[in-house]
Structures are given as structure tokens and as C-alpha cells.
């Protein structure tokens, strides 16, 4: 029985990348296309090792889960930053200004508009990662 010539595999993109960008990551669709193409074009006298195929499929599943966990960890980190910033409200906060001088003030507001929350201290908007200390304001003794 004659063996037909194997045509090179062609892959059509599943998504049209934005102008000037290319898809950099190998996702499950690309992996499955490669696997199907590999199975379709394998030599019948030397078929692909099933252990190798299972190993590759397992590696893909692990890669997808790690990617998913990374995304969840990033979301958790952003939520923790927001919670930490909100917890500063009403407290005395210290930070080092651009001039290198340690400054203290009352945290009166928090903004989540940027990638790092900002805390309003003494009328100045300070990035959360510049805050170096937190304390409570001294209470005034009761008037007699």
C-alpha cells in the first residue's frame, strides 16, 4: 500500500491580533492544533508514544492551572492593597516625600483610580507603597 505524501500543516489564527501585535503565548488551542496535526501526520509504522502524548497533555493542563493561579494571586494582591489603604483612614500616617523628608499627617481619603491606591495625607495624594508607618492620633485629655 503506497503512503501518501505528508502535506505541511497549516495553522489559521483563531483570533485576529491587534495591528502590529503577535500572539506570544502558546495557549491550549495552539497546543491542541499541534497535537492533532502531529497525530494526523504521524508515521503509521512508528505511531506516537501514548505516554509522551499523555505527558504533553498533562503539562498543558498544569500550565493552564498555573496561569489561572497567577491571575487569582494578582487579583488577591490588588484587593489586599485596597484593604490596606482603606485601613489607613483616620490614622496618623508617615511617609518620605520626594524631598527626602519624613512627613506625618492624617489619612483622610483613599483613591483606587491607579494601579497602586493613593492615600490623601495632609491634602497630598501619596502612593500606598510610599507609606512607611501608621499610628493613632493622640487623644486630647477630657476638658475639666
Coordinates of N, CA, C and O in Angstrom, one line a residue:
X1 N 0.9 -1.2 0.0 CA 0.0 0.0 0.0 C 0.9 1.2 0.0 O 1.7 1.4 0.9
X2 N 0.7 2.2 -1.0 CA 1.6 3.3 -1.0 C 1.2 4.3 0.1 O 0.0 4.4 0.5
X3 N 2.2 5.0 0.5 CA 2.0 6.1 1.5 C 1.9 7.4 0.9 O 2.8 7.8 0.1
X4 N 0.9 8.2 1.1 CA 0.7 9.5 0.5 C 1.7 10.5 1.1 O 2.1 10.3 2.3
X5 N 2.1 11.4 0.3 CA 3.0 12.5 0.8 C 2.3 13.3 1.9 O 1.1 13.5 1.8
X6 N 3.1 13.6 2.9 CA 2.6 14.4 4.0 C 2.7 15.8 3.7 O 3.7 16.3 3.4
X7 N 1.5 16.5 3.7 CA 1.5 17.9 3.4 C 1.9 18.7 4.7 O 1.5 18.2 5.8
X8 N 2.6 19.8 4.6 CA 2.9 20.5 5.8 C 1.6 21.1 6.4 O 0.7 21.5 5.7
X9 N 1.6 21.1 7.7 CA 0.5 21.6 8.5 C 0.4 23.1 8.3 O 1.4 23.8 8.3
X10 N -0.8 23.5 8.2 CA -1.1 25.0 8.1 C -2.0 25.3 9.3 O -2.9 24.6 9.6
X11 N -1.7 26.4 9.9 CA -2.5 26.9 11.1 C -3.1 28.2 10.8 O -2.4 29.2 10.4
X12 N -4.4 28.3 10.9 CA -5.0 29.6 10.8 C -5.2 30.2 12.1 O -5.6 29.5 13.1
X13 N -4.9 31.5 12.3 CA -5.1 32.0 13.7 C -6.6 32.0 14.1 O -7.4 32.2 13.3
X14 N -6.8 31.7 15.3 CA -8.2 31.7 15.8 C -8.6 33.1 16.2 O -9.8 33.4 16.3
X15 N -7.7 34.0 16.5 CA -8.0 35.4 16.8 C -7.2 36.3 15.8 O -6.1 36.0 15.5
X16 N -7.8 37.4 15.5 CA -7.0 38.3 14.7 C -6.3 39.3 15.7 O -7.0 40.0 16.4
X17 N -5.0 39.2 15.7 CA -4.3 40.1 16.7 C -4.4 41.5 16.3 O -4.7 41.9 15.1
X18 N -4.3 42.4 17.2 CA -4.4 43.8 17.0 C -3.3 44.2 16.1 O -2.2 43.6 16.0
X19 N -3.5 45.3 15.4 CA -2.5 45.8 14.4 C -1.1 45.9 15.1 O -1.0 46.6 16.1
X20 N -0.1 45.3 14.5 CA 1.3 45.4 15.0 C 1.6 44.5 16.1 O 2.7 44.5 16.7
X21 N 0.7 43.6 16.6 CA 1.0 42.7 17.7 C 0.9 41.3 17.2 O 0.1 41.0 16.2
X22 N 1.6 40.4 17.8 CA 1.6 39.0 17.5 C 1.2 38.3 18.8 O 1.6 38.7 19.9
X23 N 0.6 37.1 18.6 CA 0.3 36.3 19.8 C 1.6 35.6 20.3 O 2.2 34.9 19.5
X24 N 2.0 35.9 21.5 CA 3.2 35.5 22.0 C 3.1 34.1 22.8 O 4.0 33.4 22.8
X25 N 2.0 33.9 23.4 CA 1.8 32.8 24.3 C 1.3 31.6 23.6 O 0.5 31.7 22.6
X26 N 1.7 30.4 24.0 CA 1.1 29.2 23.4 C 0.0 28.8 24.3 O 0.2 28.3 25.4
X27 N -1.3 28.9 23.8 CA -2.4 28.6 24.6 C -2.9 27.2 24.2 O -2.3 26.5 23.4
X28 N -4.0 26.7 24.8 CA -4.5 25.4 24.7 C -4.9 25.1 23.2 O -4.8 24.0 22.7
X29 N -5.5 26.2 22.5 CA -5.9 26.0 21.2 C -4.7 25.7 20.3 O -4.8 24.8 19.4
X30 N -3.6 26.4 20.4 CA -2.5 26.1 19.6 C -1.9 24.8 19.9 O -1.6 24.0 19.0
X31 N -1.9 24.4 21.2 CA -1.3 23.1 21.6 C -2.2 22.0 21.0 O -1.6 21.0 20.4
X32 N -3.5 22.1 21.1 CA -4.4 21.1 20.5 C -4.2 21.0 19.0 O -4.3 19.9 18.4
X33 N -4.1 22.1 18.3 CA -3.9 22.1 16.9 C -2.6 21.4 16.5 O -2.6 20.5 15.6
X34 N -1.6 21.6 17.3 CA -0.3 20.9 17.0 C -0.4 19.5 17.3 O 0.1 18.6 16.5
X35 N -1.1 19.1 18.4 CA -1.2 17.7 18.7 C -2.0 16.9 17.7 O -1.7 15.8 17.2
X36 N -3.1 17.5 17.2 CA -4.0 16.9 16.2 C -3.2 16.8 14.9 O -3.2 15.7 14.2
X37 N -2.5 17.8 14.5 CA -1.6 17.8 13.3 C -0.6 16.7 13.4 O -0.3 15.9 12.5
X38 N 0.0 16.6 14.6 CA 1.1 15.6 14.8 C 0.5 14.2 14.7 O 1.1 13.3 14.1
X39 N -0.7 14.0 15.3 CA -1.4 12.6 15.2 C -1.8 12.3 13.8 O -1.7 11.2 13.3
X40 N -2.3 13.3 13.1 CA -2.8 13.1 11.7 C -1.6 12.8 10.8 O -1.8 12.0 9.8
X41 N -0.4 13.4 11.0 CA 0.7 13.2 10.1 C 1.8 12.2 10.6 O 2.9 12.2 10.1
X42 N 1.4 11.4 11.6 CA 2.4 10.5 12.1 C 2.6 9.3 11.2 O 1.8 9.0 10.4
X43 N 3.8 8.7 11.3 CA 4.1 7.6 10.5 C 3.4 6.4 11.1 O 3.5 6.0 12.3
X44 N 2.6 5.7 10.3 CA 1.8 4.5 10.8 C 2.7 3.4 11.3 O 2.3 2.6 12.2
X45 N 3.9 3.3 10.8 CA 4.8 2.2 11.2 C 5.5 2.6 12.5 O 6.0 1.7 13.2
X46 N 5.4 3.8 13.0 CA 6.0 4.2 14.2 C 5.1 5.3 14.9 O 5.4 6.5 14.8
X47 N 3.9 4.8 15.4 CA 3.0 5.8 16.0 C 3.6 6.5 17.2 O 4.5 6.0 17.8
X48 N 2.9 7.6 17.5 CA 3.4 8.4 18.6 C 3.2 7.6 19.9 O 2.2 6.9 20.1
X49 N 4.2 7.8 20.8 CA 4.1 7.1 22.1 C 3.0 7.7 22.9 O 2.9 8.9 23.1
X50 N 2.1 6.9 23.4 CA 0.9 7.4 24.2 C 1.4 8.0 25.5 O 0.7 9.0 26.0
X51 N 2.4 7.5 26.1 CA 2.9 8.1 27.3 C 3.4 9.5 27.1 O 3.2 10.4 27.9
X52 N 4.1 9.7 25.9 CA 4.5 11.1 25.6 C 3.3 12.0 25.4 O 3.3 13.2 25.8
X53 N 2.3 11.5 24.7 CA 1.1 12.3 24.4 C 0.4 12.7 25.8 O 0.0 13.8 26.0
X54 N 0.3 11.7 26.7 CA -0.4 12.0 28.0 C 0.5 13.0 28.8 O 0.0 13.9 29.4
X55 N 1.8 12.8 28.7 CA 2.7 13.8 29.4 C 2.5 15.2 28.8 O 2.5 16.1 29.6
X56 N 2.4 15.3 27.5 CA 2.3 16.7 26.9 C 0.9 17.3 27.3 O 0.8 18.4 27.7
X57 N -0.1 16.4 27.3 CA -1.4 16.9 27.7 C -1.5 17.3 29.2 O -2.0 18.3 29.6
X58 N -0.8 16.6 30.0 CA -0.7 16.9 31.5 C 0.1 18.2 31.7 O -0.3 19.1 32.5
X59 N 1.2 18.4 30.9 CA 1.9 19.6 31.0 C 1.1 20.8 30.6 O 1.2 21.9 31.2
X60 N 0.3 20.7 29.6 CA -0.6 21.7 29.2 C -1.6 22.1 30.2 O -1.8 23.3 30.6
X61 N -2.2 21.1 30.8 CA -3.2 21.3 31.9 C -2.5 22.0 33.1 O -3.1 22.9 33.7
X62 N -1.3 21.6 33.4 CA -0.6 22.2 34.5 C -0.3 23.7 34.2 O -0.4 24.6 35.1
X63 N 0.1 24.0 33.0 CA 0.4 25.3 32.6 C -0.8 26.2 32.7 O -0.8 27.3 33.1
X64 N -2.0 25.7 32.2 CA -3.2 26.5 32.3 C -3.6 26.7 33.7 O -4.0 27.9 34.1
X65 N -3.4 25.8 34.6 CA -3.8 26.0 36.0 C -2.8 27.0 36.7 O -3.2 27.8 37.5
X66 N -1.5 26.9 36.4 CA -0.6 27.9 36.9 C -0.9 29.3 36.4 O -0.8 30.2 37.2
X67 N -1.3 29.4 35.2 CA -1.6 30.7 34.6 C -2.9 31.2 35.3 O -3.0 32.4 35.7
X68 N -3.8 30.3 35.6 CA -5.1 30.7 36.3 C -4.7 31.2 37.7 O -5.3 32.2 38.2
X69 N -3.9 30.4 38.4 CA -3.5 30.7 39.8 C -2.8 32.1 39.8 O -2.9 32.8 40.8
X70 N -1.9 32.3 38.8 CA -1.2 33.6 38.8 C -2.2 34.8 38.7 O -2.0 35.8 39.4
X71 N -3.2 34.6 37.9 CA -4.2 35.7 37.8 C -5.0 35.9 39.1 O -5.2 37.0 39.5
X72 N -5.3 34.8 39.7 CA -6.0 34.9 41.0 C -5.1 35.5 42.1 O -5.6 36.4 42.9
X73 N -3.8 35.2 42.1 CA -2.9 35.8 43.0 C -2.8 37.3 42.8 O -2.7 38.1 43.8
X74 N -2.8 37.7 41.5 CA -2.7 39.1 41.2 C -3.9 39.9 41.7 O -3.9 40.9 42.3
X75 N -5.1 39.3 41.5 CA -6.4 39.8 42.0 C -6.3 40.0 43.5 O -6.8 41.0 44.0
X76 N -5.9 38.9 44.2 CA -5.8 39.0 45.6 C -4.9 40.1 46.1 O -5.2 40.7 47.1
X77 N -3.7 40.2 45.5 CA -2.8 41.3 45.8 C -3.4 42.6 45.7 O -3.3 43.5 46.6
X78 N -4.1 42.9 44.6 CA -4.8 44.2 44.4 C -5.9 44.4 45.5 O -6.0 45.5 46.0
X79 N -6.6 43.4 45.8 CA -7.6 43.5 46.9 C -7.0 43.8 48.2 O -7.5 44.6 49.0
X80 N -5.8 43.2 48.5 CA -5.1 43.4 49.8 C -4.6 44.9 49.8 O -4.7 45.5 50.9
X81 N -4.1 45.4 48.7 CA -3.7 46.8 48.7 C -4.8 47.7 48.9 O -4.7 48.7 49.7
X82 N -6.0 47.4 48.4 CA -7.1 48.3 48.6 C -7.6 48.2 50.0 O -7.9 49.3 50.6
X83 N -7.6 47.0 50.6 CA -8.0 46.9 52.0 C -7.0 47.6 52.9 O -7.4 48.3 53.9
X84 N -5.7 47.5 52.6 CA -4.7 48.2 53.4 C -4.8 49.7 53.4 O -4.7 50.4 54.4
X85 N -5.1 50.2 52.2 CA -5.2 51.6 52.0 C -6.4 52.1 52.8 O -6.4 53.1 53.5
X86 N -7.5 51.4 52.7 CA -8.8 51.8 53.4 C -8.6 51.8 54.9 O -9.1 52.6 55.7
X87 N -7.7 50.8 55.4 CA -7.5 50.7 56.9 C -6.7 51.9 57.4 O -6.7 52.1 58.6
X88 N -6.1 52.7 56.5 CA -5.3 53.8 57.0 C -6.2 55.0 57.3 O -5.7 55.9 58.0
X89 N -7.4 55.0 56.8 CA -8.3 56.2 57.0 C -8.4 56.5 58.5 O -8.7 55.6 59.3
X90 N -8.3 57.8 58.9 CA -8.4 58.2 60.3 C -7.2 58.0 61.1 O -7.2 58.3 62.3
X91 N -6.1 57.4 60.6 CA -4.9 57.2 61.3 C -3.8 58.2 60.9 O -3.9 58.8 59.9
X92 N -2.9 58.4 61.8 CA -1.7 59.2 61.5 C -0.8 58.3 60.7 O -0.4 57.2 61.1
X93 N -0.4 58.9 59.5 CA 0.4 58.1 58.6 C 1.7 58.9 58.3 O 1.7 60.1 58.2
X94 N 2.8 58.1 58.2 CA 4.1 58.8 57.9 C 4.6 58.3 56.6 O 4.3 57.1 56.2
X95 N 5.3 59.2 55.8 CA 5.8 58.8 54.5 C 7.0 59.7 54.3 O 7.2 60.7 54.9
X96 N 7.9 59.3 53.4 CA 9.0 60.1 53.0 C 8.7 60.8 51.7 O 8.3 60.1 50.7
X97 N 8.7 62.1 51.7 CA 8.4 62.9 50.5 C 9.5 62.8 49.5 O 10.5 62.3 49.7
X98 N 9.2 63.4 48.3 CA 10.2 63.5 47.2 C 11.4 64.2 47.6 O 12.5 64.0 47.1
X99 N 11.3 65.1 48.6 CA 12.4 65.9 49.1 C 13.3 65.1 50.1 O 14.3 65.6 50.6
X100 N 12.9 63.9 50.5 CA 13.6 63.0 51.4 C 13.3 63.3 52.9 O 13.9 62.7 53.7
X101 N 12.3 64.1 53.1 CA 11.9 64.5 54.5 C 10.7 63.6 54.9 O 9.8 63.5 54.2
X102 N 10.9 63.0 56.1 CA 9.8 62.2 56.7 C 8.7 63.2 57.1 O 8.9 64.1 57.8
X103 N 7.5 62.9 56.7 CA 6.3 63.7 56.9 C 5.2 62.9 57.6 O 5.1 61.7 57.2
X104 N 4.4 63.5 58.4 CA 3.3 62.8 59.1 C 2.0 63.6 58.8 O 2.1 64.8 58.6
X105 N 0.9 62.9 58.8 CA -0.3 63.5 58.7 C -1.5 62.6 58.8 O -1.3 61.4 58.9
X106 N -2.7 63.1 58.8 CA -3.9 62.3 59.0 C -4.3 61.8 57.6 O -4.4 62.6 56.6
X107 N -4.6 60.5 57.5 CA -5.1 59.9 56.3 C -6.6 60.2 56.2 O -7.4 59.8 57.0
X108 N -7.0 61.0 55.2 CA -8.4 61.4 55.1 C -9.2 60.8 53.9 O -10.4 60.9 53.9
X109 N -8.5 60.3 52.9 CA -9.2 59.8 51.8 C -8.3 58.7 51.1 O -7.1 58.7 51.3
X110 N -8.9 57.9 50.3 CA -8.2 56.8 49.5 C -8.7 56.9 48.1 O -10.0 57.0 47.9
X111 N -7.9 56.7 47.1 CA -8.3 56.7 45.7 C -7.8 55.4 45.1 O -6.6 55.0 45.3
X112 N -8.6 54.7 44.4 CA -8.3 53.5 43.7 C -8.2 53.6 42.2 O -8.3 52.7 41.4
X113 N -8.0 54.9 41.7 CA -8.0 55.1 40.3 C -6.8 54.6 39.5 O -6.9 54.4 38.3
X114 N -5.7 54.4 40.2 CA -4.5 54.0 39.5 C -4.2 52.5 39.9 O -4.9 51.9 40.6
X115 N -3.1 52.0 39.4 CA -2.7 50.6 39.7 C -2.3 50.5 41.2 O -2.5 49.4 41.7
X116 N -1.8 51.5 41.8 CA -1.5 51.5 43.2 C -2.4 52.5 43.9 O -2.5 53.7 43.5
X117 N -3.1 52.1 44.9 CA -4.0 53.0 45.6 C -3.2 54.2 46.2 O -2.1 54.1 46.6
X118 N -3.8 55.4 46.2 CA -3.2 56.5 46.8 C -4.0 57.0 48.0 O -5.2 56.8 48.1
X119 N -3.3 57.5 49.0 CA -3.9 57.9 50.3 C -3.7 59.4 50.4 O -2.6 59.9 50.1
X120 N -4.7 60.2 50.7 CA -4.6 61.6 50.9 C -4.2 61.9 52.3 O -4.9 61.5 53.3
X121 N -3.0 62.5 52.4 CA -2.4 62.8 53.7 C -2.1 64.2 53.8 O -1.2 64.7 53.0
X122 N -2.7 65.0 54.6 CA -2.4 66.4 54.7 C -2.7 67.1 53.4 O -1.9 68.0 53.1
X123 N -3.7 66.7 52.7 CA -4.0 67.3 51.4 C -3.2 66.9 50.2 O -3.4 67.3 49.1
X124 N -2.2 66.0 50.4 CA -1.3 65.5 49.4 C -1.7 64.0 49.1 O -2.0 63.3 50.0
X125 N -1.7 63.7 47.8 CA -2.0 62.3 47.4 C -0.7 61.5 47.4 O 0.2 61.8 46.6
X126 N -0.6 60.5 48.2 CA 0.6 59.7 48.4 C 0.3 58.3 48.0 O -0.6 57.7 48.5
X127 N 1.2 57.7 47.2 CA 1.0 56.3 46.8 C 1.2 55.4 48.0 O 2.0 55.6 48.9
X128 N 0.4 54.3 48.1 CA 0.4 53.4 49.2 C 1.8 52.9 49.5 O 2.2 52.7 50.6
X129 N 2.5 52.6 48.4 CA 3.8 52.0 48.6 C 4.9 52.9 49.2 O 6.0 52.5 49.5
X130 N 4.5 54.2 49.3 CA 5.5 55.2 49.9 C 5.2 55.4 51.4 O 6.0 56.0 52.1
X131 N 4.1 54.8 51.9 CA 3.8 54.9 53.3 C 4.7 54.1 54.1 O 4.9 52.9 53.8
X132 N 5.3 54.7 55.1 CA 6.3 54.0 55.9 C 5.9 53.7 57.3 O 6.6 52.9 58.0
X133 N 4.8 54.3 57.8 CA 4.4 54.0 59.2 C 3.0 54.4 59.4 O 2.4 55.3 58.7
X134 N 2.3 53.8 60.4 CA 0.9 54.1 60.7 C 0.9 54.1 62.2 O 1.4 53.3 62.9
X135 N 0.2 55.1 62.8 CA -0.1 55.2 64.2 C -1.4 55.8 64.4 O -2.2 56.1 63.5
X136 N -1.8 55.9 65.7 CA -3.1 56.5 66.0 C -2.8 58.0 66.5 O -1.8 58.3 67.1
X137 N -3.8 58.8 66.3 CA -3.7 60.2 66.7 C -3.8 60.2 68.2 O -4.6 59.5 68.8
X138 N -3.0 61.1 68.9 CA -3.1 61.2 70.3 C -4.5 61.8 70.7 O -5.0 62.7 70.0
X139 N -5.1 61.2 71.7 CA -6.4 61.8 72.1 C -6.2 62.9 73.0 O -5.3 62.9 73.9
X140 N -7.0 63.9 72.9 CA -6.9 65.1 73.8 C -7.5 64.7 75.2 O -8.5 64.0 75.2
X141 N -6.9 65.1 76.3 CA -7.4 64.8 77.6 C -8.8 65.5 77.7 O -9.0 66.6 77.2
X142 N -9.7 64.9 78.4 CA -11.0 65.5 78.6 C -10.9 66.8 79.3 O -10.1 67.0 80.3
X143 N -11.7 67.7 78.9 CA -11.7 69.1 79.5 C -12.4 69.0 80.9 O -13.4 68.3 81.1
X144 N -11.8 69.7 81.9 CA -12.3 69.6 83.2 C -13.2 70.8 83.5 O -13.1 71.9 83.1

